[in-house]
């Protein structure tokens, strides 16, 4: 039995306890986790400092270091997110629908836990707490495999959470961390059929595609975000130009390392001479590197680096963006269809027909009109915390909250009916 299998055995042994736990016990566990995160924040920050020191030595980019960094404010935010889960409605046992058949059979479609969930993610320690507590609230055991760049932070966070759930009588093994960050153990985790009910990769396109290729456990695809904003020709003067630039700036620079930040900007040729210099000025203040098509470079100057097919296909997670001037909406749609990861896409326009066509034709989990893609988030949608953004079409799509971490069970009651 390999290391990953030992974790699977322990998770399976703990699965029934969390699946049958009352809402009160689960909420008590969450409250204890939130309190303990705050009480031990100095230890968390000390562990995180070791990861940050290694990040500097390994020449990690500033934006990725920011994703890795934990501060008192961020730990407080993590604790607040856990407390918000306490207020959320418990999905387990909820009835989606019910009916009585002509033969008298009573059929209820109810919500039950998925079982044991494996989550593979990269360098954001807050995901460790988000994922574990969401799974707990939804009645699931979880095996967490973070990246080696956050191993000290993750080890401390999981230690705190395991101790917290133990104090309310739940098995500590409902939350486990893969402390061996080798590729071999990650591969073993992807083959834990019989132990894991589902595997959720959360991170960049490379991680997600590797899991999809290798896993024999069912996978929910999340996270990769090659997102775009398209600026249509139908804008009505200075106010609309200002709106467009604000949306573009927010979608790119408010937090460039996350999956709902844009990586590509498409601009209709009719408004490109007005829009692009404004965008360039804003991006210069943020130190954003622009890669432009030939028309973009004609407008902004040859100091703009040329865009390439490979760059159009890149999720930068950094202060970088591609810009392409297009002749019409159809060219924009074709570009998005070619390069989008089906996460979040946006059109800026005052033309209702163009807006409706864009929302109808774009194949993505979330399609915006005149709003930043940065809103693709369970909390921003009013659904509470989420495990990630699903970009596939089976089981769940878009923000994956508590309900999406459950499945259904049909309860059928009869009085002697036979077929």
Tab-separated table of C-alpha atoms in Angstrom:
chain	number	residue	atom	x	y	z
A	1	UNK	CA	0.000	0.000	0.000
A	2	UNK	CA	1.509	3.348	-1.043
A	3	UNK	CA	1.311	6.638	0.859
A	4	UNK	CA	-1.688	7.950	-1.086
A	5	UNK	CA	-3.602	4.733	-0.437
A	6	UNK	CA	-3.050	5.071	3.318
A	7	UNK	CA	-4.680	8.483	3.141
A	8	UNK	CA	-7.544	7.012	1.127
A	9	UNK	CA	-8.117	4.245	3.682
A	10	UNK	CA	-8.228	6.768	6.513
A	11	UNK	CA	-10.582	9.067	4.597
A	12	UNK	CA	-12.963	6.198	3.861
A	13	UNK	CA	-12.959	5.226	7.532
A	14	UNK	CA	-13.948	8.795	8.482
A	15	UNK	CA	-16.456	9.310	5.656
A	16	UNK	CA	-19.582	8.027	7.423
A	17	UNK	CA	-19.000	10.155	10.506
A	18	UNK	CA	-18.957	13.426	8.587
A	19	UNK	CA	-21.745	12.341	6.213
A	20	UNK	CA	-24.060	11.682	9.149
A	21	UNK	CA	-22.958	14.624	11.317
A	22	UNK	CA	-25.701	17.037	12.296
A	23	UNK	CA	-25.687	20.644	11.052
A	24	UNK	CA	-25.047	21.732	14.638
A	25	UNK	CA	-21.902	19.606	14.988
A	26	UNK	CA	-20.562	20.726	11.618
A	27	UNK	CA	-21.162	24.375	12.476
A	28	UNK	CA	-19.485	23.897	15.843
A	29	UNK	CA	-16.450	22.482	14.039
A	30	UNK	CA	-16.395	25.453	11.668
A	31	UNK	CA	-16.630	27.932	14.537
A	32	UNK	CA	-13.736	26.224	16.290
A	33	UNK	CA	-11.657	26.342	13.101
A	34	UNK	CA	-12.343	30.078	12.673
A	35	UNK	CA	-11.437	30.842	16.283
A	36	UNK	CA	-8.263	28.752	16.161
A	37	UNK	CA	-7.032	30.345	12.939
A	38	UNK	CA	-7.098	33.716	14.664
A	39	UNK	CA	-5.645	32.410	17.906
A	40	UNK	CA	-2.680	30.828	16.108
A	41	UNK	CA	-2.072	33.406	13.415
A	42	UNK	CA	1.500	34.014	14.587
A	43	UNK	CA	2.353	30.355	13.997
A	44	UNK	CA	0.639	30.465	10.615
A	45	UNK	CA	2.592	33.548	9.555
A	46	UNK	CA	5.857	31.994	10.778
A	47	UNK	CA	5.217	28.878	8.680
A	48	UNK	CA	4.247	31.042	5.715
A	49	UNK	CA	7.500	33.005	6.060
A	50	UNK	CA	9.444	29.810	5.324
A	51	UNK	CA	7.483	29.351	2.095
A	52	UNK	CA	8.021	32.987	1.114
A	53	UNK	CA	11.753	32.697	1.748
A	54	UNK	CA	11.910	29.672	-0.554
A	55	UNK	CA	9.810	31.534	-3.143
A	56	UNK	CA	12.351	34.355	-3.296
A	57	UNK	CA	15.214	31.870	-3.615
A	58	UNK	CA	13.368	30.108	-6.437
A	59	UNK	CA	12.713	33.406	-8.262
A	60	UNK	CA	8.927	33.162	-8.026
A	61	UNK	CA	7.222	36.146	-9.697
A	62	UNK	CA	5.907	38.958	-7.521
A	63	UNK	CA	2.286	38.163	-8.391
A	64	UNK	CA	2.697	34.504	-7.416
A	65	UNK	CA	4.452	35.500	-4.205
A	66	UNK	CA	1.462	37.677	-3.431
A	67	UNK	CA	-0.843	34.676	-3.886
A	68	UNK	CA	1.328	32.733	-1.477
A	69	UNK	CA	1.609	35.435	1.200
A	70	UNK	CA	-0.466	35.276	4.400
A	71	UNK	CA	-0.964	38.375	6.554
A	72	UNK	CA	-3.060	39.039	9.664
A	73	UNK	CA	-5.649	40.648	7.393
A	74	UNK	CA	-5.771	37.619	5.098
A	75	UNK	CA	-6.013	35.197	8.006
A	76	UNK	CA	-8.848	37.286	9.399
A	77	UNK	CA	-10.511	37.069	5.990
A	78	UNK	CA	-10.097	33.294	5.992
A	79	UNK	CA	-11.728	33.079	9.422
A	80	UNK	CA	-14.570	35.344	8.273
A	81	UNK	CA	-15.168	33.114	5.254
A	82	UNK	CA	-15.426	30.096	7.557
A	83	UNK	CA	-17.967	31.917	9.726
A	84	UNK	CA	-20.011	32.765	6.648
A	85	UNK	CA	-20.274	29.041	5.999
A	86	UNK	CA	-21.855	28.625	9.425
A	87	UNK	CA	-24.655	30.959	8.356
A	88	UNK	CA	-25.107	29.146	5.034
A	89	UNK	CA	-27.951	26.683	4.687
A	90	UNK	CA	-26.836	23.084	5.119
A	91	UNK	CA	-27.417	21.314	1.782
A	92	UNK	CA	-27.524	17.774	3.177
A	93	UNK	CA	-31.026	16.347	3.288
A	94	UNK	CA	-32.502	19.155	1.229
A	95	UNK	CA	-35.289	18.022	-1.101
A	96	UNK	CA	-34.819	19.161	-4.703
A	97	UNK	CA	-38.156	17.814	-5.860
A	98	UNK	CA	-40.840	15.299	-5.039
A	99	UNK	CA	-43.772	13.569	-6.670
A	100	UNK	CA	-46.407	10.897	-6.154
A	101	UNK	CA	-46.752	8.471	-9.045
A	102	UNK	CA	-50.144	7.179	-10.234
A	103	UNK	CA	-49.383	3.863	-8.507
A	104	UNK	CA	-48.922	5.656	-5.181
A	105	UNK	CA	-45.107	5.591	-5.000
A	106	UNK	CA	-43.727	8.663	-3.238
A	107	UNK	CA	-40.435	9.853	-4.773
A	108	UNK	CA	-38.138	12.432	-3.189
A	109	UNK	CA	-34.949	13.721	-4.826
A	110	UNK	CA	-32.627	14.644	-1.937
A	111	UNK	CA	-29.107	16.003	-1.462
A	112	UNK	CA	-26.336	13.788	-0.037
A	113	UNK	CA	-22.528	14.225	0.213
A	114	UNK	CA	-20.269	13.259	-2.671
A	115	UNK	CA	-18.184	11.183	-0.237
A	116	UNK	CA	-14.388	11.580	-0.302
A	117	UNK	CA	-13.084	14.469	-2.375
A	118	UNK	CA	-9.498	14.929	-3.526
A	119	UNK	CA	-8.347	18.456	-4.315
A	120	UNK	CA	-5.067	19.261	-6.088
A	121	UNK	CA	-4.172	22.941	-6.074
A	122	UNK	CA	-1.254	25.326	-6.361
A	123	UNK	CA	0.242	28.133	-4.298
A	124	UNK	CA	-2.684	29.779	-2.506
A	125	UNK	CA	-2.832	28.662	1.152
A	126	UNK	CA	-6.290	30.174	1.609
A	127	UNK	CA	-7.554	27.445	-0.725
A	128	UNK	CA	-6.519	24.926	1.932
A	129	UNK	CA	-8.993	26.384	4.416
A	130	UNK	CA	-11.709	27.186	1.847
A	131	UNK	CA	-11.644	23.665	0.419
A	132	UNK	CA	-11.541	21.850	3.744
A	133	UNK	CA	-14.343	23.835	5.338
A	134	UNK	CA	-16.597	23.699	2.286
A	135	UNK	CA	-16.190	19.945	2.127
A	136	UNK	CA	-16.886	19.689	5.864
A	137	UNK	CA	-20.109	21.720	5.634
A	138	UNK	CA	-21.266	19.594	2.689
A	139	UNK	CA	-20.608	16.381	4.640
A	140	UNK	CA	-17.530	15.216	2.744
A	141	UNK	CA	-14.110	13.956	3.788
A	142	UNK	CA	-11.277	15.637	1.878
A	143	UNK	CA	-7.688	14.875	0.896
A	144	UNK	CA	-5.787	18.066	0.050
A	145	UNK	CA	-2.696	18.159	-2.137
A	146	UNK	CA	-1.201	21.646	-2.353
A	147	UNK	CA	1.989	22.620	-4.144
A	148	UNK	CA	5.413	22.254	-2.563
A	149	UNK	CA	5.781	26.051	-2.617
A	150	UNK	CA	3.157	26.293	0.173
A	151	UNK	CA	3.941	23.123	2.122
A	152	UNK	CA	4.846	24.808	5.420
A	153	UNK	CA	1.746	27.013	5.344
A	154	UNK	CA	-0.536	24.141	4.374
A	155	UNK	CA	0.891	21.796	6.987
A	156	UNK	CA	0.219	24.329	9.749
A	157	UNK	CA	-3.286	25.159	8.495
A	158	UNK	CA	-4.307	21.500	8.231
A	159	UNK	CA	-2.844	20.753	11.667
A	160	UNK	CA	-5.003	23.529	13.124
A	161	UNK	CA	-8.149	22.344	11.348
A	162	UNK	CA	-7.655	18.683	12.279
A	163	UNK	CA	-7.249	19.574	15.932
A	164	UNK	CA	-10.322	21.811	15.768
A	165	UNK	CA	-12.643	19.144	14.324
A	166	UNK	CA	-11.323	16.643	16.838
A	167	UNK	CA	-12.446	18.843	19.735
A	168	UNK	CA	-16.105	18.519	18.655
A	169	UNK	CA	-15.963	14.758	18.305
A	170	UNK	CA	-15.416	14.411	14.570
A	171	UNK	CA	-12.595	12.210	13.211
A	172	UNK	CA	-9.526	14.279	12.375
A	173	UNK	CA	-9.152	12.268	9.174
A	174	UNK	CA	-12.076	14.038	7.542
A	175	UNK	CA	-9.342	16.577	6.660
A	176	UNK	CA	-5.987	15.255	5.417
A	177	UNK	CA	-3.014	16.823	3.686
A	178	UNK	CA	-0.699	15.079	1.243
A	179	UNK	CA	2.583	16.085	2.851
A	180	UNK	CA	4.674	14.273	0.241
A	181	UNK	CA	4.649	16.782	-2.635
A	182	UNK	CA	6.440	14.541	-5.137
A	183	UNK	CA	5.003	14.006	-8.618
A	184	UNK	CA	4.830	10.278	-7.902
A	185	UNK	CA	2.484	10.766	-4.953
A	186	UNK	CA	0.360	13.196	-6.967
A	187	UNK	CA	0.054	10.518	-9.660
A	188	UNK	CA	-0.897	7.945	-7.024
A	189	UNK	CA	-3.626	10.296	-5.787
A	190	UNK	CA	-5.052	10.511	-9.295
A	191	UNK	CA	-5.465	6.730	-9.288
A	192	UNK	CA	-7.238	6.324	-5.940
A	193	UNK	CA	-10.292	4.757	-7.549
A	194	UNK	CA	-12.258	3.076	-4.798
A	195	UNK	CA	-11.222	5.694	-2.253
A	196	UNK	CA	-11.845	9.044	-3.952
A	197	UNK	CA	-15.308	9.773	-5.343
A	198	UNK	CA	-14.154	12.846	-7.264
A	199	UNK	CA	-10.944	14.783	-7.897
A	200	UNK	CA	-10.944	18.564	-8.308
A	201	UNK	CA	-7.839	20.282	-9.718
A	202	UNK	CA	-7.622	23.991	-8.945
A	203	UNK	CA	-4.858	25.980	-10.576
A	204	UNK	CA	-3.366	26.826	-13.942
A	205	UNK	CA	-4.047	25.167	-17.264
A	206	UNK	CA	-0.959	22.939	-17.003
A	207	UNK	CA	-2.064	21.423	-13.708
A	208	UNK	CA	-5.632	20.908	-14.845
A	209	UNK	CA	-4.678	19.269	-18.129
A	210	UNK	CA	-2.202	16.978	-16.369
A	211	UNK	CA	-4.935	15.789	-13.996
A	212	UNK	CA	-7.420	15.308	-16.826
A	213	UNK	CA	-4.907	13.198	-18.764
A	214	UNK	CA	-3.742	11.033	-15.891
A	215	UNK	CA	-6.636	10.608	-13.489
A	216	UNK	CA	-8.722	7.457	-13.333
A	217	UNK	CA	-10.867	9.136	-10.663
A	218	UNK	CA	-13.759	11.272	-12.020
A	219	UNK	CA	-12.564	14.880	-12.419
A	220	UNK	CA	-14.391	18.192	-12.163
A	221	UNK	CA	-12.439	20.644	-14.306
A	222	UNK	CA	-11.995	24.061	-12.705
A	223	UNK	CA	-9.932	27.144	-12.719
A	224	UNK	CA	-7.986	27.734	-15.925
A	225	UNK	CA	-8.843	31.260	-16.972
A	226	UNK	CA	-7.841	32.589	-20.376
A	227	UNK	CA	-10.565	35.245	-20.189
A	228	UNK	CA	-11.242	38.175	-22.521
A	229	UNK	CA	-12.925	41.547	-22.774
A	230	UNK	CA	-14.271	42.580	-26.182
A	231	UNK	CA	-14.930	46.296	-26.765
A	232	UNK	CA	-17.648	46.653	-29.396
A	233	UNK	CA	-17.999	49.529	-31.848
A	234	UNK	CA	-21.249	50.761	-30.320
A	235	UNK	CA	-20.019	53.122	-27.600
A	236	UNK	CA	-21.455	56.596	-27.121
A	237	UNK	CA	-18.616	58.966	-26.419
A	238	UNK	CA	-16.339	59.813	-23.523
A	239	UNK	CA	-18.444	58.324	-20.718
A	240	UNK	CA	-18.553	54.954	-22.447
A	241	UNK	CA	-14.830	55.049	-23.185
A	242	UNK	CA	-14.167	55.759	-19.516
A	243	UNK	CA	-16.427	52.860	-18.508
A	244	UNK	CA	-14.620	50.528	-20.895
A	245	UNK	CA	-11.170	51.438	-19.576
A	246	UNK	CA	-12.269	51.032	-15.957
A	247	UNK	CA	-13.668	47.567	-16.674
A	248	UNK	CA	-10.550	46.515	-18.593
A	249	UNK	CA	-8.239	47.847	-15.878
A	250	UNK	CA	-10.166	46.129	-13.090
A	251	UNK	CA	-10.424	42.836	-14.982
A	252	UNK	CA	-6.664	42.766	-15.617
A	253	UNK	CA	-4.955	44.441	-12.672
A	254	UNK	CA	-7.190	44.228	-9.584
A	255	UNK	CA	-5.743	40.767	-8.937
A	256	UNK	CA	-3.886	39.472	-12.010
A	257	UNK	CA	-2.917	36.082	-10.583
A	258	UNK	CA	-6.455	34.672	-10.354
A	259	UNK	CA	-8.455	32.711	-12.892
A	260	UNK	CA	-11.124	35.377	-13.492
A	261	UNK	CA	-8.602	38.050	-14.513
A	262	UNK	CA	-8.488	38.721	-18.248
A	263	UNK	CA	-5.525	37.714	-20.376
A	264	UNK	CA	-6.766	39.086	-23.708
A	265	UNK	CA	-8.373	42.319	-24.916
A	266	UNK	CA	-10.233	42.532	-28.221
A	267	UNK	CA	-11.180	45.954	-29.613
A	268	UNK	CA	-13.336	46.794	-32.635
A	269	UNK	CA	-11.331	48.675	-35.258
A	270	UNK	CA	-13.854	51.545	-35.261
A	271	UNK	CA	-13.093	52.469	-31.641
A	272	UNK	CA	-9.527	51.166	-31.317
A	273	UNK	CA	-7.896	54.600	-31.967
A	274	UNK	CA	-9.915	56.048	-29.079
A	275	UNK	CA	-9.770	53.119	-26.648
A	276	UNK	CA	-6.248	51.772	-27.006
A	277	UNK	CA	-4.270	54.917	-26.037
A	278	UNK	CA	-6.421	55.228	-22.909
A	279	UNK	CA	-5.812	51.584	-22.063
A	280	UNK	CA	-2.079	51.977	-22.685
A	281	UNK	CA	-1.870	54.979	-20.362
A	282	UNK	CA	-3.715	53.117	-17.610
A	283	UNK	CA	-1.624	49.983	-18.030
A	284	UNK	CA	1.632	51.945	-18.002
A	285	UNK	CA	0.753	53.162	-14.509
A	286	UNK	CA	0.319	49.502	-13.466
A	287	UNK	CA	3.456	48.222	-15.259
A	288	UNK	CA	1.403	45.933	-17.481
A	289	UNK	CA	3.255	44.445	-20.454
A	290	UNK	CA	1.211	44.622	-23.666
A	291	UNK	CA	1.570	42.183	-26.560
A	292	UNK	CA	-0.260	43.583	-29.569
A	293	UNK	CA	-1.334	42.587	-33.053
A	294	UNK	CA	-0.014	44.588	-35.996
A	295	UNK	CA	-2.898	47.102	-35.881
A	296	UNK	CA	-2.422	47.558	-32.158
A	297	UNK	CA	1.259	48.316	-32.717
A	298	UNK	CA	0.377	50.804	-35.455
A	299	UNK	CA	-1.821	52.682	-32.988
A	300	UNK	CA	0.344	52.398	-29.876
A	301	UNK	CA	3.796	52.259	-31.416
A	302	UNK	CA	6.369	49.604	-32.135
A	303	UNK	CA	7.497	49.633	-28.516
A	304	UNK	CA	4.546	47.287	-28.004
A	305	UNK	CA	5.808	43.699	-28.249
A	306	UNK	CA	4.250	41.583	-31.031
A	307	UNK	CA	1.497	39.170	-30.079
A	308	UNK	CA	1.845	35.552	-31.222
A	309	UNK	CA	-0.389	32.496	-31.372
A	310	UNK	CA	1.354	31.106	-28.299
A	311	UNK	CA	0.767	34.324	-26.360
A	312	UNK	CA	-2.928	34.430	-27.312
A	313	UNK	CA	-3.138	30.930	-25.839
A	314	UNK	CA	-1.383	31.819	-22.563
A	315	UNK	CA	-2.856	32.274	-19.105
A	316	UNK	CA	-0.307	34.763	-17.761
A	317	UNK	CA	-1.474	35.128	-14.144
A	318	UNK	CA	0.663	38.268	-14.218
A	319	UNK	CA	0.744	41.897	-15.343
A	320	UNK	CA	0.719	40.895	-19.010
A	321	UNK	CA	-1.992	40.989	-21.673
A	322	UNK	CA	-2.529	40.442	-25.397
A	323	UNK	CA	-4.456	43.002	-27.447
A	324	UNK	CA	-6.005	42.332	-30.834
A	325	UNK	CA	-7.933	44.729	-33.071
A	326	UNK	CA	-10.856	42.981	-34.807
A	327	UNK	CA	-13.058	43.993	-37.715
A	328	UNK	CA	-16.380	42.957	-36.206
A	329	UNK	CA	-18.172	40.965	-33.509
A	330	UNK	CA	-17.883	37.732	-35.457
A	331	UNK	CA	-14.071	37.978	-35.534
A	332	UNK	CA	-14.083	38.574	-31.783
A	333	UNK	CA	-16.321	35.546	-31.258
A	334	UNK	CA	-14.037	33.403	-33.412
A	335	UNK	CA	-10.961	34.503	-31.420
A	336	UNK	CA	-12.674	33.729	-28.125
A	337	UNK	CA	-13.844	30.342	-29.393
A	338	UNK	CA	-10.252	29.531	-30.360
A	339	UNK	CA	-8.460	30.627	-27.197
A	340	UNK	CA	-10.968	30.817	-24.337
A	341	UNK	CA	-10.842	28.296	-21.512
A	342	UNK	CA	-14.634	28.735	-21.161
A	343	UNK	CA	-14.357	30.496	-17.835
A	344	UNK	CA	-15.503	34.141	-18.083
A	345	UNK	CA	-15.906	36.419	-21.090
A	346	UNK	CA	-17.129	40.028	-21.403
A	347	UNK	CA	-18.481	42.407	-24.030
A	348	UNK	CA	-18.573	46.180	-23.581
A	349	UNK	CA	-21.273	47.664	-25.767
A	350	UNK	CA	-24.426	49.797	-25.907
A	351	UNK	CA	-25.897	47.648	-28.683
A	352	UNK	CA	-28.516	45.308	-27.218
A	353	UNK	CA	-28.429	42.996	-30.246
A	354	UNK	CA	-24.620	42.679	-30.020
A	355	UNK	CA	-24.831	42.028	-26.289
A	356	UNK	CA	-27.458	39.337	-26.705
A	357	UNK	CA	-25.586	37.695	-29.580
A	358	UNK	CA	-22.372	37.672	-27.530
A	359	UNK	CA	-24.063	36.084	-24.520
A	360	UNK	CA	-25.833	33.559	-26.745
A	361	UNK	CA	-22.806	32.556	-28.833
A	362	UNK	CA	-19.952	32.554	-26.320
A	363	UNK	CA	-19.389	29.129	-24.760
A	364	UNK	CA	-18.290	29.957	-21.217
A	365	UNK	CA	-19.463	29.403	-17.660
A	366	UNK	CA	-20.091	33.140	-17.173
A	367	UNK	CA	-20.699	35.735	-19.906
A	368	UNK	CA	-20.795	39.426	-18.977
A	369	UNK	CA	-22.144	42.578	-20.552
A	370	UNK	CA	-20.526	45.808	-19.316
A	371	UNK	CA	-19.042	44.363	-16.115
A	372	UNK	CA	-15.662	43.081	-14.986
A	373	UNK	CA	-14.917	39.373	-15.189
A	374	UNK	CA	-13.537	39.656	-11.648
A	375	UNK	CA	-17.077	39.099	-10.348
A	376	UNK	CA	-16.927	35.394	-11.218
A	377	UNK	CA	-16.823	34.294	-7.619
A	378	UNK	CA	-19.232	32.437	-5.374
A	379	UNK	CA	-19.200	35.201	-2.785
A	380	UNK	CA	-19.755	37.953	-5.351
A	381	UNK	CA	-22.687	36.024	-6.812
A	382	UNK	CA	-24.243	35.781	-3.365
A	383	UNK	CA	-23.730	32.006	-3.150
A	384	UNK	CA	-21.086	32.097	-0.420
A	385	UNK	CA	-17.652	30.516	-0.557
A	386	UNK	CA	-16.760	28.229	-3.463
A	387	UNK	CA	-14.310	25.446	-4.197
A	388	UNK	CA	-13.503	26.889	-7.610
A	389	UNK	CA	-15.073	27.814	-10.945
A	390	UNK	CA	-16.091	24.783	-12.981
A	391	UNK	CA	-15.442	25.257	-16.702
A	392	UNK	CA	-17.022	21.969	-17.764
A	393	UNK	CA	-20.660	21.097	-18.393
A	394	UNK	CA	-21.228	17.890	-16.449
A	395	UNK	CA	-22.297	17.911	-12.787
A	396	UNK	CA	-21.550	21.608	-12.191
A	397	UNK	CA	-20.677	24.768	-14.102
A	398	UNK	CA	-19.547	28.142	-12.786
A	399	UNK	CA	-18.975	28.829	-9.072
A	400	UNK	CA	-18.973	25.546	-7.155
A	401	UNK	CA	-20.452	26.104	-3.721
A	402	UNK	CA	-21.975	23.821	-1.132
A	403	UNK	CA	-24.714	22.410	-3.355
A	404	UNK	CA	-22.189	21.490	-6.040
A	405	UNK	CA	-20.246	19.447	-3.478
A	406	UNK	CA	-23.242	17.157	-3.104
A	407	UNK	CA	-25.000	14.624	-5.276
A	408	UNK	CA	-28.534	13.280	-5.225
A	409	UNK	CA	-30.230	10.288	-3.712
A	410	UNK	CA	-33.801	9.273	-4.550
A	411	UNK	CA	-35.924	8.187	-1.596
A	412	UNK	CA	-38.868	6.077	-2.732
A	413	UNK	CA	-41.648	5.049	-0.325
A	414	UNK	CA	-44.335	2.563	-1.224
A	415	UNK	CA	-47.089	0.471	0.273
A	416	UNK	CA	-46.485	-2.860	-1.417
A	417	UNK	CA	-46.310	-1.780	-5.071
A	418	UNK	CA	-44.776	-4.203	-7.571
A	419	UNK	CA	-44.137	-3.798	-11.277
